[in-house]
Short mmCIF file of C-alpha atoms in Angstrom, two decimals:
data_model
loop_
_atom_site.label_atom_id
_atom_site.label_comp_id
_atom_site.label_asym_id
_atom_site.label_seq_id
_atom_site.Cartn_x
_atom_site.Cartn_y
_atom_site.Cartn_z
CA UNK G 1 0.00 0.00 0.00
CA UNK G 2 1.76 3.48 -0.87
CA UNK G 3 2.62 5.46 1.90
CA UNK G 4 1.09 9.09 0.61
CA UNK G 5 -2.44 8.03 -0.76
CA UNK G 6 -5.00 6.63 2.04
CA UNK G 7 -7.30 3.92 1.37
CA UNK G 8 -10.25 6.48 1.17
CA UNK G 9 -9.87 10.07 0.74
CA UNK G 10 -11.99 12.35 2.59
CA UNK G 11 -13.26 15.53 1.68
CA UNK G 12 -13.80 18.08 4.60
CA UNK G 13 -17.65 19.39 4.79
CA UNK G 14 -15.75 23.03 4.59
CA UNK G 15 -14.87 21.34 0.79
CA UNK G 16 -17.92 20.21 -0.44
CA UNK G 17 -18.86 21.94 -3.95
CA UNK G 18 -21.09 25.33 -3.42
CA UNK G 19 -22.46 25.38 -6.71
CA UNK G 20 -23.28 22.44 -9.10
CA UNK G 21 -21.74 22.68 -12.56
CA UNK G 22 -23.40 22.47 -15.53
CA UNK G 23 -21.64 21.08 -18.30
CA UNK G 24 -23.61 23.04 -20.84
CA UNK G 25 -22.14 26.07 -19.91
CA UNK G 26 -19.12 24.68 -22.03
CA UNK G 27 -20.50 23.19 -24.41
CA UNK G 28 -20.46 25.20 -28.01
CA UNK G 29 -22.21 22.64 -29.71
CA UNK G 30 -25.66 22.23 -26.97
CA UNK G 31 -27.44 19.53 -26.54
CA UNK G 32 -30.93 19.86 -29.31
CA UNK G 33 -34.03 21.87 -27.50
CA UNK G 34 -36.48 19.32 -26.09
CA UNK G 35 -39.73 19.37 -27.46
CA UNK G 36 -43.03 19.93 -26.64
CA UNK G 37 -45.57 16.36 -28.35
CA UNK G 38 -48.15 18.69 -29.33
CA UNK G 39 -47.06 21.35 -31.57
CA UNK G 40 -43.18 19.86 -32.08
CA UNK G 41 -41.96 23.37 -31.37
CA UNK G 42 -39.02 23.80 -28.50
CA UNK G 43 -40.56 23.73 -25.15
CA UNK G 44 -41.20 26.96 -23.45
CA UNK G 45 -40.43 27.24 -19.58
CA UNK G 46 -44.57 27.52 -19.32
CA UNK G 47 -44.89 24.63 -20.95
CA UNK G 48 -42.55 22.49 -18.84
CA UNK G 49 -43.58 24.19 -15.89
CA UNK G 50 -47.40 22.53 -16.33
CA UNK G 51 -44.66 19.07 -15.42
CA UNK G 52 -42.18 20.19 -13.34
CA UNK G 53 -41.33 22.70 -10.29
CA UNK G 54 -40.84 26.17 -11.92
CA UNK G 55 -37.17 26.64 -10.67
CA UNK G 56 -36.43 22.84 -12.07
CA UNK G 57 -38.11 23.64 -15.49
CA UNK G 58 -35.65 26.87 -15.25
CA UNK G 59 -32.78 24.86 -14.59
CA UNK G 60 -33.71 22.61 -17.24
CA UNK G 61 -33.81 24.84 -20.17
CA UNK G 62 -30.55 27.09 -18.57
CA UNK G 63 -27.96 25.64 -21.35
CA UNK G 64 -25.49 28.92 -20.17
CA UNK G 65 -24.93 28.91 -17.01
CA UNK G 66 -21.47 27.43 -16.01
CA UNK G 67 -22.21 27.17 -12.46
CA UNK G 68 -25.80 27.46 -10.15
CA UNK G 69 -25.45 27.48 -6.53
CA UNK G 70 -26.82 25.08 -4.07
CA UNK G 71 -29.35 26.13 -1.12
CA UNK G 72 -27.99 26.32 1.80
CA UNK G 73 -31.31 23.86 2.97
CA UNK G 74 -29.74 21.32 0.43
CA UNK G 75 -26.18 21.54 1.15
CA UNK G 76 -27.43 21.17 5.00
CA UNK G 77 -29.15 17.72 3.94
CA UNK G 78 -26.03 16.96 2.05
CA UNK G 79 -24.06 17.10 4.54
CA UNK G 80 -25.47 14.17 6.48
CA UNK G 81 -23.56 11.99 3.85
CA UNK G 82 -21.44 14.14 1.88
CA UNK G 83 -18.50 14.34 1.11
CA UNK G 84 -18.83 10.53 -0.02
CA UNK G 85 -15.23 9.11 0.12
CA UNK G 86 -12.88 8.37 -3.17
CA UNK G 87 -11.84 4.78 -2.47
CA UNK G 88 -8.54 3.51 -3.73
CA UNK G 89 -9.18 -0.28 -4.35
CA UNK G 90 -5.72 -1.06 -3.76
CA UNK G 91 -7.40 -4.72 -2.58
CA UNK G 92 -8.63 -5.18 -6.29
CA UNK G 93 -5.20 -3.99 -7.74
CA UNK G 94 -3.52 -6.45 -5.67
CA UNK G 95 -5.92 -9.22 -6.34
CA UNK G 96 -5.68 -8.31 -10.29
CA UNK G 97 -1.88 -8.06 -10.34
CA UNK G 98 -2.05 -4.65 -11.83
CA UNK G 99 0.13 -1.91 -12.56
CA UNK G 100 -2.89 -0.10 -12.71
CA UNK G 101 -4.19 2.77 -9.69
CA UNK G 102 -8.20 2.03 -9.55
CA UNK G 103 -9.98 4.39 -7.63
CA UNK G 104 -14.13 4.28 -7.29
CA UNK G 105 -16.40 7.59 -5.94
CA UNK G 106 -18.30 5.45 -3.58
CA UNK G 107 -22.31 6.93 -3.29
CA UNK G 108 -23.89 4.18 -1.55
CA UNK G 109 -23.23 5.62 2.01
CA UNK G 110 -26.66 6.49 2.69
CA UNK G 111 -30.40 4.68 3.54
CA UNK G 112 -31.51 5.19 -0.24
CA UNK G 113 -28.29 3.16 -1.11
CA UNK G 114 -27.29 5.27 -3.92
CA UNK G 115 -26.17 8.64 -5.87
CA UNK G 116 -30.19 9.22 -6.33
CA UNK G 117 -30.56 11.39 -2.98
CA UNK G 118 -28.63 14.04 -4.64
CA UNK G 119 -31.00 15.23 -6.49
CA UNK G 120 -33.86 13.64 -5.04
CA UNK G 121 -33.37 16.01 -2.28
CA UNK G 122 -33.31 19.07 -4.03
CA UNK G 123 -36.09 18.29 -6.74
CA UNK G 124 -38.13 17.74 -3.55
CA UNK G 125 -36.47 21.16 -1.87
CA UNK G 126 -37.83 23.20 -5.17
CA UNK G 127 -41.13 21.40 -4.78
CA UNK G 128 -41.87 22.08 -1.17
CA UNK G 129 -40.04 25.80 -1.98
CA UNK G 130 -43.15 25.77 -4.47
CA UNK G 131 -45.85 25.46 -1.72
CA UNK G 132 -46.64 21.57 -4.23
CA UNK G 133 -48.49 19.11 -1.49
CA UNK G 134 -46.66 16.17 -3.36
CA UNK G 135 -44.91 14.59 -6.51
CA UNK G 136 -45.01 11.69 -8.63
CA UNK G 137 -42.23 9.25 -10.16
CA UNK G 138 -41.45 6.46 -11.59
CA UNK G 139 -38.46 4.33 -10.40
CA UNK G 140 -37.08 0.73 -11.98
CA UNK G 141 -35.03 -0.81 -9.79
CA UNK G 142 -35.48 1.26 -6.59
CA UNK G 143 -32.83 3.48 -5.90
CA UNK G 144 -34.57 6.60 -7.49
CA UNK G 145 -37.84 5.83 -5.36
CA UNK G 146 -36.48 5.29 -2.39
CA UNK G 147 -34.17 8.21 -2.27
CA UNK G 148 -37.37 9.92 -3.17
CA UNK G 149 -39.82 8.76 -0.66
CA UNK G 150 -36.54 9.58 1.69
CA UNK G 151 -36.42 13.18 0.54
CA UNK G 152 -40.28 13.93 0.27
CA UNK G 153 -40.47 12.71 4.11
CA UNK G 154 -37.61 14.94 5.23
CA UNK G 155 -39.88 17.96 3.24
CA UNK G 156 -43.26 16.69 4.68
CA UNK G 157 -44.58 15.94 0.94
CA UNK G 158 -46.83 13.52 -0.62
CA UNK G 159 -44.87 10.83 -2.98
CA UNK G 160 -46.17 8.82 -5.35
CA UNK G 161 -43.87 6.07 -6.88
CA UNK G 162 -44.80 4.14 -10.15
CA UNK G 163 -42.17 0.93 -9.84
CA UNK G 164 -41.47 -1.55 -12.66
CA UNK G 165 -43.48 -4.34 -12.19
CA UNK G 166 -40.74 -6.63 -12.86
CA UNK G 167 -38.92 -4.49 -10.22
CA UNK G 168 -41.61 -4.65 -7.87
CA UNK G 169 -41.93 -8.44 -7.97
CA UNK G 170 -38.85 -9.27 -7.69
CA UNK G 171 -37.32 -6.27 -5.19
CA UNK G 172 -40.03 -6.16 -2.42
CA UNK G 173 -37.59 -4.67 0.29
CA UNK G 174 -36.56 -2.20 -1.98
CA UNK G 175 -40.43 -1.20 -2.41
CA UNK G 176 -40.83 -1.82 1.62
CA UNK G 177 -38.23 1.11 2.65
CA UNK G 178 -40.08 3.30 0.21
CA UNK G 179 -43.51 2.36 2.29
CA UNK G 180 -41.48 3.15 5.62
CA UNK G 181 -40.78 6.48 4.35
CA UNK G 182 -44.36 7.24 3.34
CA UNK G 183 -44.60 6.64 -0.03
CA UNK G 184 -47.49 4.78 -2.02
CA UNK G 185 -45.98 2.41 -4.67
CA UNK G 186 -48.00 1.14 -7.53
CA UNK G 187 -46.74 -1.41 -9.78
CA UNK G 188 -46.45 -0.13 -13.60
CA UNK G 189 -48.40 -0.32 -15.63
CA UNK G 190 -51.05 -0.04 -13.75
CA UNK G 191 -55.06 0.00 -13.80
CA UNK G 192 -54.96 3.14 -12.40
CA UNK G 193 -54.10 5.41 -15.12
CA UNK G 194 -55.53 5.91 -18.13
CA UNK G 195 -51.92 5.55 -20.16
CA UNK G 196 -51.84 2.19 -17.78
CA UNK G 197 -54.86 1.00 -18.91
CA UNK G 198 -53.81 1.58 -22.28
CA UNK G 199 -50.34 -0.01 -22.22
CA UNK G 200 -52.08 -3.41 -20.39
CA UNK G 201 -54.47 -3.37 -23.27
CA UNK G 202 -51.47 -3.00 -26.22
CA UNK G 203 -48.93 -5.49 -24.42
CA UNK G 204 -50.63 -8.22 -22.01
CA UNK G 205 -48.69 -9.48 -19.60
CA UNK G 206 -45.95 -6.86 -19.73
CA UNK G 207 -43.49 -6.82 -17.33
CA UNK G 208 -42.97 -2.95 -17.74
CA UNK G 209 -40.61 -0.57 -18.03
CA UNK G 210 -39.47 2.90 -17.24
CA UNK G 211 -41.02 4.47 -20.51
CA UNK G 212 -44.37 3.40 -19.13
CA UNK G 213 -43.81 3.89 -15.70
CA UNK G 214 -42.88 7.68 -16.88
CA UNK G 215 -46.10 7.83 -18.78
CA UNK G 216 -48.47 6.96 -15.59
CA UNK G 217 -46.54 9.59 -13.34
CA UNK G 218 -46.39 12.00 -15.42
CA UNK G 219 -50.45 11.49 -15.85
CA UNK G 220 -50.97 11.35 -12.14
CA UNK G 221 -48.99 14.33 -11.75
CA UNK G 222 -50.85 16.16 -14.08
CA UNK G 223 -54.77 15.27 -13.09
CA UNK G 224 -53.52 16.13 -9.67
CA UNK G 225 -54.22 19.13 -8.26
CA UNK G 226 -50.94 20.95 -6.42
CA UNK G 227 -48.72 17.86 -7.59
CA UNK G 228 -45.84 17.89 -10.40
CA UNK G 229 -43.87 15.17 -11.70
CA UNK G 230 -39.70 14.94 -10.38
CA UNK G 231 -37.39 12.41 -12.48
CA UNK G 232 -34.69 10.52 -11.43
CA UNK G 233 -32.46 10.40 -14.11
CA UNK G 234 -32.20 11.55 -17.95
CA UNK G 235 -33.28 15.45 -17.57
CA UNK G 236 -30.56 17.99 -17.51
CA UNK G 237 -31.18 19.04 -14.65
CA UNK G 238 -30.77 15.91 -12.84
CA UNK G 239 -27.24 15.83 -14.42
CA UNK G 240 -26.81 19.04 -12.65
CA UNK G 241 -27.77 17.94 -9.31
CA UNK G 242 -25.02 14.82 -9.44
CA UNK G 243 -22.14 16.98 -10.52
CA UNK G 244 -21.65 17.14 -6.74
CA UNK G 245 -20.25 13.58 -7.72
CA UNK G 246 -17.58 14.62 -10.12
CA UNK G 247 -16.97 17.86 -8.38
CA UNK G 248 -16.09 16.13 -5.33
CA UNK G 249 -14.29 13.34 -7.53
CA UNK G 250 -12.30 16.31 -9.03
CA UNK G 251 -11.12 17.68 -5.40
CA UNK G 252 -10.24 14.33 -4.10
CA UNK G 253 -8.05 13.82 -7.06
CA UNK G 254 -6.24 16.91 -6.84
CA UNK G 255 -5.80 16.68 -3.06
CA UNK G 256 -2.93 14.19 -3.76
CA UNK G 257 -2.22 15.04 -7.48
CA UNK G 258 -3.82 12.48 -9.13
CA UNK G 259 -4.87 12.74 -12.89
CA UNK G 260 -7.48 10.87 -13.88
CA UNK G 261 -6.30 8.59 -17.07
CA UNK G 262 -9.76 7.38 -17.53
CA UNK G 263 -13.30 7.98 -16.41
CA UNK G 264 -15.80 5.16 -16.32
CA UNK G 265 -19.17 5.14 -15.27
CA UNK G 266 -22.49 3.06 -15.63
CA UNK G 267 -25.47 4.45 -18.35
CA UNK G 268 -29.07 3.34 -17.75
CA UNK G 269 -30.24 7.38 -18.16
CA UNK G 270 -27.28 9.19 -17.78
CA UNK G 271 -27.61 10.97 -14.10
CA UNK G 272 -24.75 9.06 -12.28
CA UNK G 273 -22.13 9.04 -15.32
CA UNK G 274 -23.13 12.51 -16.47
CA UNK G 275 -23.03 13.51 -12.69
CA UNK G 276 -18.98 11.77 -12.51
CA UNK G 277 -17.95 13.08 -15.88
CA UNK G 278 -18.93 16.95 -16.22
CA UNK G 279 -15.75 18.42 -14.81
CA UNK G 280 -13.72 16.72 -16.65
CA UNK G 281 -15.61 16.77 -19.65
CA UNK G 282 -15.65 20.42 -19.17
CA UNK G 283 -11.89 20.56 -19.11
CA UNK G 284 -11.71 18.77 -22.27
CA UNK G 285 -14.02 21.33 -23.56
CA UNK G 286 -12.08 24.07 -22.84
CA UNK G 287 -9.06 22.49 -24.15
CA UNK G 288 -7.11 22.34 -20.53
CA UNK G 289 -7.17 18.34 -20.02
CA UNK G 290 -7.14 15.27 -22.10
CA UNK G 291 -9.00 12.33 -20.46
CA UNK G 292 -11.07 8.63 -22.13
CA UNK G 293 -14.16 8.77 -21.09
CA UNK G 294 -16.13 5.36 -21.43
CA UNK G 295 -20.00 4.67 -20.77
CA UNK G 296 -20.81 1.03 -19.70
CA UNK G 297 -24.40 -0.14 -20.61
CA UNK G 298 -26.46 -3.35 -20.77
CA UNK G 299 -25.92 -5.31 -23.65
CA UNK G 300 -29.45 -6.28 -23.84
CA UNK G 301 -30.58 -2.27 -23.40
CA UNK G 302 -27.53 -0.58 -25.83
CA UNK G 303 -29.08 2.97 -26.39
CA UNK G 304 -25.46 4.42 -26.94
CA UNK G 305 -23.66 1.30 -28.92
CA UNK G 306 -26.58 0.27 -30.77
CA UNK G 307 -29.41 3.08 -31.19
CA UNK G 308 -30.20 5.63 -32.98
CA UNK G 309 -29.65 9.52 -32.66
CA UNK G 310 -32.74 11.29 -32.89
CA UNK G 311 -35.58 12.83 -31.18
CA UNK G 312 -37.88 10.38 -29.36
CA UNK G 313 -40.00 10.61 -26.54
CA UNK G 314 -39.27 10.01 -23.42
CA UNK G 315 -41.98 7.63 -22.69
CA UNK G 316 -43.89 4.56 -24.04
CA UNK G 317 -47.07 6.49 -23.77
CA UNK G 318 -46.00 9.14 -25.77
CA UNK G 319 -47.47 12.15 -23.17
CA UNK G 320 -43.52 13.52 -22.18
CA UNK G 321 -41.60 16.08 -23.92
CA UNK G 322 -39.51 14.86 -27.06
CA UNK G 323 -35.80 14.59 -26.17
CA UNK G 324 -33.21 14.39 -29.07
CA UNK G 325 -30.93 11.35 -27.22
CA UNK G 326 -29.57 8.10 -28.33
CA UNK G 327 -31.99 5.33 -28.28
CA UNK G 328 -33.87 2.14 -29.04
CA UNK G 329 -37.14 3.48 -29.46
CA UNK G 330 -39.53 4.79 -26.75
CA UNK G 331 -41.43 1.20 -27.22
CA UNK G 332 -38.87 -0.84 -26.35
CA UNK G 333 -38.97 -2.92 -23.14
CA UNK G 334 -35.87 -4.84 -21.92
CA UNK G 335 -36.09 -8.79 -21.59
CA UNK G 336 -37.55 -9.84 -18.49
CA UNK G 337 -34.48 -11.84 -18.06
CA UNK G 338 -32.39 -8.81 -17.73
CA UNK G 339 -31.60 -7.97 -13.94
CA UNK G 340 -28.82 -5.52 -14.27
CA UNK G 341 -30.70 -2.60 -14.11
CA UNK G 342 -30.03 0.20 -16.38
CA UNK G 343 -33.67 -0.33 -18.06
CA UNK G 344 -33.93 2.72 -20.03
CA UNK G 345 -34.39 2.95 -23.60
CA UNK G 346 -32.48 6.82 -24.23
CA UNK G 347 -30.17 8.62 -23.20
CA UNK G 348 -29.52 11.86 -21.09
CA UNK G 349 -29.80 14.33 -23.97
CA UNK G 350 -26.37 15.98 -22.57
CA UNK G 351 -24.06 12.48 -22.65
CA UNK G 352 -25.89 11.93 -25.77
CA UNK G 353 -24.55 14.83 -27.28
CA UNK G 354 -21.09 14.63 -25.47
CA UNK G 355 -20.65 11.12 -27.58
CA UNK G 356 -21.76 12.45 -30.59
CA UNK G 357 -19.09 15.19 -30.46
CA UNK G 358 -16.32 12.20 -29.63
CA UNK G 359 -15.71 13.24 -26.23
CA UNK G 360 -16.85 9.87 -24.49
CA UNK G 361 -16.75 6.08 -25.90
CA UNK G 362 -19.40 3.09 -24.72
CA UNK G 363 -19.21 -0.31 -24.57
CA UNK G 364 -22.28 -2.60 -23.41
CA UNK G 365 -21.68 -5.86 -21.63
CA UNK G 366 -23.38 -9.03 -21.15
CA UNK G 367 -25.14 -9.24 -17.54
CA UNK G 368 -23.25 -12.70 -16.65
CA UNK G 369 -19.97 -10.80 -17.14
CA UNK G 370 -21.19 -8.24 -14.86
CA UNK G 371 -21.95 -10.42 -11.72
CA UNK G 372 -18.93 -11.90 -12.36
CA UNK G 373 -17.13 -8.44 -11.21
CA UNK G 374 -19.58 -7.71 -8.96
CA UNK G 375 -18.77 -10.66 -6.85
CA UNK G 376 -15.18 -10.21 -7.46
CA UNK G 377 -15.25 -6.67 -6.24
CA UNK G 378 -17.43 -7.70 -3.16
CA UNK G 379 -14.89 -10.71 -2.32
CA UNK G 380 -11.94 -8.33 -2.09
CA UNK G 381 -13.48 -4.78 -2.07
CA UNK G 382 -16.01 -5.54 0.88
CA UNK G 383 -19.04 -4.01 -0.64
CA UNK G 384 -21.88 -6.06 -2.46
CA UNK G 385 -22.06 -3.34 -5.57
CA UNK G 386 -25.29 -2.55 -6.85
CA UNK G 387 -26.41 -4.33 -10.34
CA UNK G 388 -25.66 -1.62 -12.17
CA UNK G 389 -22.60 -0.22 -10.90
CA UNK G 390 -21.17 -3.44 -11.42
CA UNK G 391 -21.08 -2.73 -15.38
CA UNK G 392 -18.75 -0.46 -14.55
CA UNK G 393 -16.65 -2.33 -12.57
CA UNK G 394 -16.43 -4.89 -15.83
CA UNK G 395 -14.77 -2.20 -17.76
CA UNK G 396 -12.35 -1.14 -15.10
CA UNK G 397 -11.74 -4.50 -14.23
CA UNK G 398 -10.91 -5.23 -18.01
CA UNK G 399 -9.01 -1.91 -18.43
CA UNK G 400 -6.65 -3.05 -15.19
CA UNK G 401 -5.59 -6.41 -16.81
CA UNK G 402 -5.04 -4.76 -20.12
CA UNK G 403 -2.39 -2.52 -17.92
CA UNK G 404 -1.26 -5.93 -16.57
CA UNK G 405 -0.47 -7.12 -20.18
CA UNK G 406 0.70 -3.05 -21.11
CA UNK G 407 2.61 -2.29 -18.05
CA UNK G 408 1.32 0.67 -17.69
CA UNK G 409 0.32 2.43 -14.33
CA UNK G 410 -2.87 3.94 -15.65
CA UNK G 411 -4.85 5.97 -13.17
CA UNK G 412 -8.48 4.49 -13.77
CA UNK G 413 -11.32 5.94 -11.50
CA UNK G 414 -15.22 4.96 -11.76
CA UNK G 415 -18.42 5.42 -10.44
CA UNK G 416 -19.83 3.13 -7.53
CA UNK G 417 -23.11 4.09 -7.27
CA UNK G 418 -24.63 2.11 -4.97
CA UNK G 419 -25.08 -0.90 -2.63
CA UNK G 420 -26.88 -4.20 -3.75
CA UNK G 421 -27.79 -5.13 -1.19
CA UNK G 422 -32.09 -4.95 -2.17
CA UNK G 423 -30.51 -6.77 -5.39
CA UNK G 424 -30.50 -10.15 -4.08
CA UNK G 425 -32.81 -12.20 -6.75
CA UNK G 426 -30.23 -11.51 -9.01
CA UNK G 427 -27.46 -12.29 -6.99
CA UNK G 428 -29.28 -15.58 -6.51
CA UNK G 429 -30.24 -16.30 -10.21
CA UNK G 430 -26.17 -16.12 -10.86
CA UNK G 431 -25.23 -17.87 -7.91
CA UNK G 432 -27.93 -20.59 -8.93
CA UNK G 433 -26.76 -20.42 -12.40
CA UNK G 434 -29.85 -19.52 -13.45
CA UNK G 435 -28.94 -16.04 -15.47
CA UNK G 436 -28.67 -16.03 -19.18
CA UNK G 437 -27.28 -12.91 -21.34
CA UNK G 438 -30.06 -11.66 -23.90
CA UNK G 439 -28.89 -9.51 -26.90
CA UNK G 440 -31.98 -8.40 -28.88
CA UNK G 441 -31.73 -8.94 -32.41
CA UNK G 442 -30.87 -6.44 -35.37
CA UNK G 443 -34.84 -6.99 -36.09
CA UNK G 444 -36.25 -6.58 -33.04
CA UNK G 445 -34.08 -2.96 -32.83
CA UNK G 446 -35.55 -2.04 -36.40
CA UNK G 447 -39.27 -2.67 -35.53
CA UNK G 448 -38.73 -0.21 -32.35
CA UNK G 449 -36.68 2.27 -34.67
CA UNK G 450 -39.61 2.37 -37.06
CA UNK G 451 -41.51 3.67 -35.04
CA UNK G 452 -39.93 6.46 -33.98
CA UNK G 453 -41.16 9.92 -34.33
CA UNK G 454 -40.26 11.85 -37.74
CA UNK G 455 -38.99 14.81 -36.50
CA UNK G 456 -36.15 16.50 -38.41
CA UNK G 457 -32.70 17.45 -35.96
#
């Protein structure tokens, strides 16, 4: 172990970030204007505000602004688990026999077991700042709603949580903190909305999936008097909330010196990597800093690797804003099989762009590769890593060995964002050998690409 670099590195609370940073601001090239279904005209800040908190739908349309300061109420609530630490997994370098320095941001040290209370929090700040009495979401694995129901009880506000019925059924302790903390959770789709209704009707027996669990929040948010709708991931704005991750990242880093070689995070929506990678992406913006960027996804849910750039919407029932983004169609729904997380058809409109310009890569890899890490991580690393953060620890695992063939002492730091512990069907289904890797077919991608929107941009 070297002498100079602890185990974890700890940011003082007197260091935490003041002001997120939003990636944007640097951009010259922004990410397309979302757009509203109806007239296919760029949204207007009334229009989104009909969806979302006012200051949110400001924050959300605010594409020059470098930086936006943080409440002091959030910061306050951050502080009961920020700074997370910067872990160097000098276990897993020893256990690889690399050359390699592997570092992880570690955001599972909190109840909702996961980056999500960063923004949770302060989408349900803006909401009670609003005088709302509640919100509605949708949430696919769990982290999202129960750093939700966690922030909405803190705030004293109604919260509504549509949950993947696949999710649902096979996480109920994931669904039973959310209930602790107040929150009524509906499996999706559901009987109770109209979209719901609909989407039963069109695909029997579906298992669901965040498109349509999207659709029935946003409905209930909107046929609900004094509620709006709060997302988890995807939305600028959301990407602004979890730059706390990258900021903090950042400071860590140059605490002891350290440059970043390589960035690698997880991509289901884009809030966690997008969260990790705007600082530096910013610096390679601006022409100060070189760094490889790589987004891990699903290989049975490839928006990046295998879809298509153009505008879409943001939902299976077709009621959200249109979002220019990487993706497989807004009816696509991920094999029932797949238990990685990471369910989301698009793509954060923001990373989306940032790979278009060349300033990130992707890969996707097959779920059976990723429990494989996961369990070698947890073996040596002493955390069970959530589903999803485990695709990232593939790729760093992979990028370590190459180092091990290379020789070189690349400085390789990714995103853990969260616990698995509430993840324990899968767990079991590979431990039991019972978990097969699905790739959907070249077909199967074309029939959701055809029906995609015709929107020119």
């Amino acid at each position: 172990m070297s002498n100079n670099i602890p185990y974890k590195i700890y940011l003082e609370e007197s260091e935490m970030p003041k002001a997120w940073y939003n990636v944007r601001g640097d951009m010259k090239k922004k990410p397309a204007p979302i757009l509203n279904p109806a007239t296919l005209k760029p949204v207007t800040l009334d229009d989104l505000s009909g969806i979302f908190c006012r200051e949110l739908a400001e924050q959300e349309l605010d594409d020059t602004s470098r930086f936006i300061d943080i409440p002091e109420e959030i910061r306050n609530f951050y502080r009961m688990y920020r700074p997370s630490p910067l872990v160097r997994a000098y276990c897993l370098e020893e256990k690889l026999q690399t050359p390699a320095h592997i570092y992880y941001k570690f955001e599972g040290n909190n109840t909702s077991g996961s980056h999500k209370l960063n923004s949770a929090i302060a989408q349900a700040y803006y909401a009670k700042k609003q005088g709302l009495k509640g919100v509605t979401t949708e949430t696919g694995a769990g982290q999202w709603g129960t750093a939700l129901s966690m922030a909405c009880s803190y705030f004293d506000l109604d919260c509504q949580v549509y949950m993947v019925k696949v999710s649902y059924e096979q996480k109920p302790f994931r669904r039973e903190v959310m209930r602790t903390y107040g929150a009524k959770v509906t499996p999706s789709p559901s009987m109770e909305t109209e979209v719901g209704r609909r989407i039963n009707a069109e695909f029997p027996g579906t298992t669901g999936s965040l498109g349509c669990a999207i659709s029935e929040a946003v409905e209930a948010a909107t046929s609900q008097e004094g509620y709006r709708y709060v997302l988890g991931s995807v939305l600028s704005q959301v990407l602004l909330h979890q730059s706390v991750i990258g900021l903090e990242t950042k400071a860590a880093l140059d605490k002891y010196g350290i440059k970043a070689d390589m960035i690698i995070g997880c991509a289901g929506g884009g809030s966690n990597l997008g969260g990790l990678i705007s600082p530096f992406a910013g610096e390679i913006l601006r022409g100060e800093n070189q760094y490889e960027i790589i987004a891990v996804e699903p290989a049975s849910c490839p928006s990046l690797t295998r879809g298509k750039y153009a505008y879409d919407f943001c939902d299976t029932g077709k009621v959200c804003p249109l979002q220019k983004m990487y993706t497989l169609g807004s009816g696509f729904i991920p094999s029932a099989n797949h238990a990685g997380g990471l369910r989301y058809h698009g793509m954060s409109g923001v990373v989306s762009e940032l790979y278009d310009q060349g300033i990130m890569t992707a890969r996707s890899v097959e779920q059976t590769s990723v429990f494989e890490a996961a369990e070698m991580f947890a073996r040596v690393e002493g955390i069970l890593p959530a589903p999803e953060s485990s695709h990232a620890i593939r790729v760093a695992i992979d990028e370590a060995l190459k180092c091990k063939e290379t020789g070189e002492e690349k400085n390789i730091v990714f995103g853990l964002t969260g616990t698995g512990y509430f993840d324990m069907v899968a767990y079991q289904k590979y431990n039991d050998g019972e978990m097969s890797d699905y790739v959907p077919t070249d077909a199967e991608l074309q029939k959701s690409f055809d029906s995609l929107p015709k929107v020119e941009g």
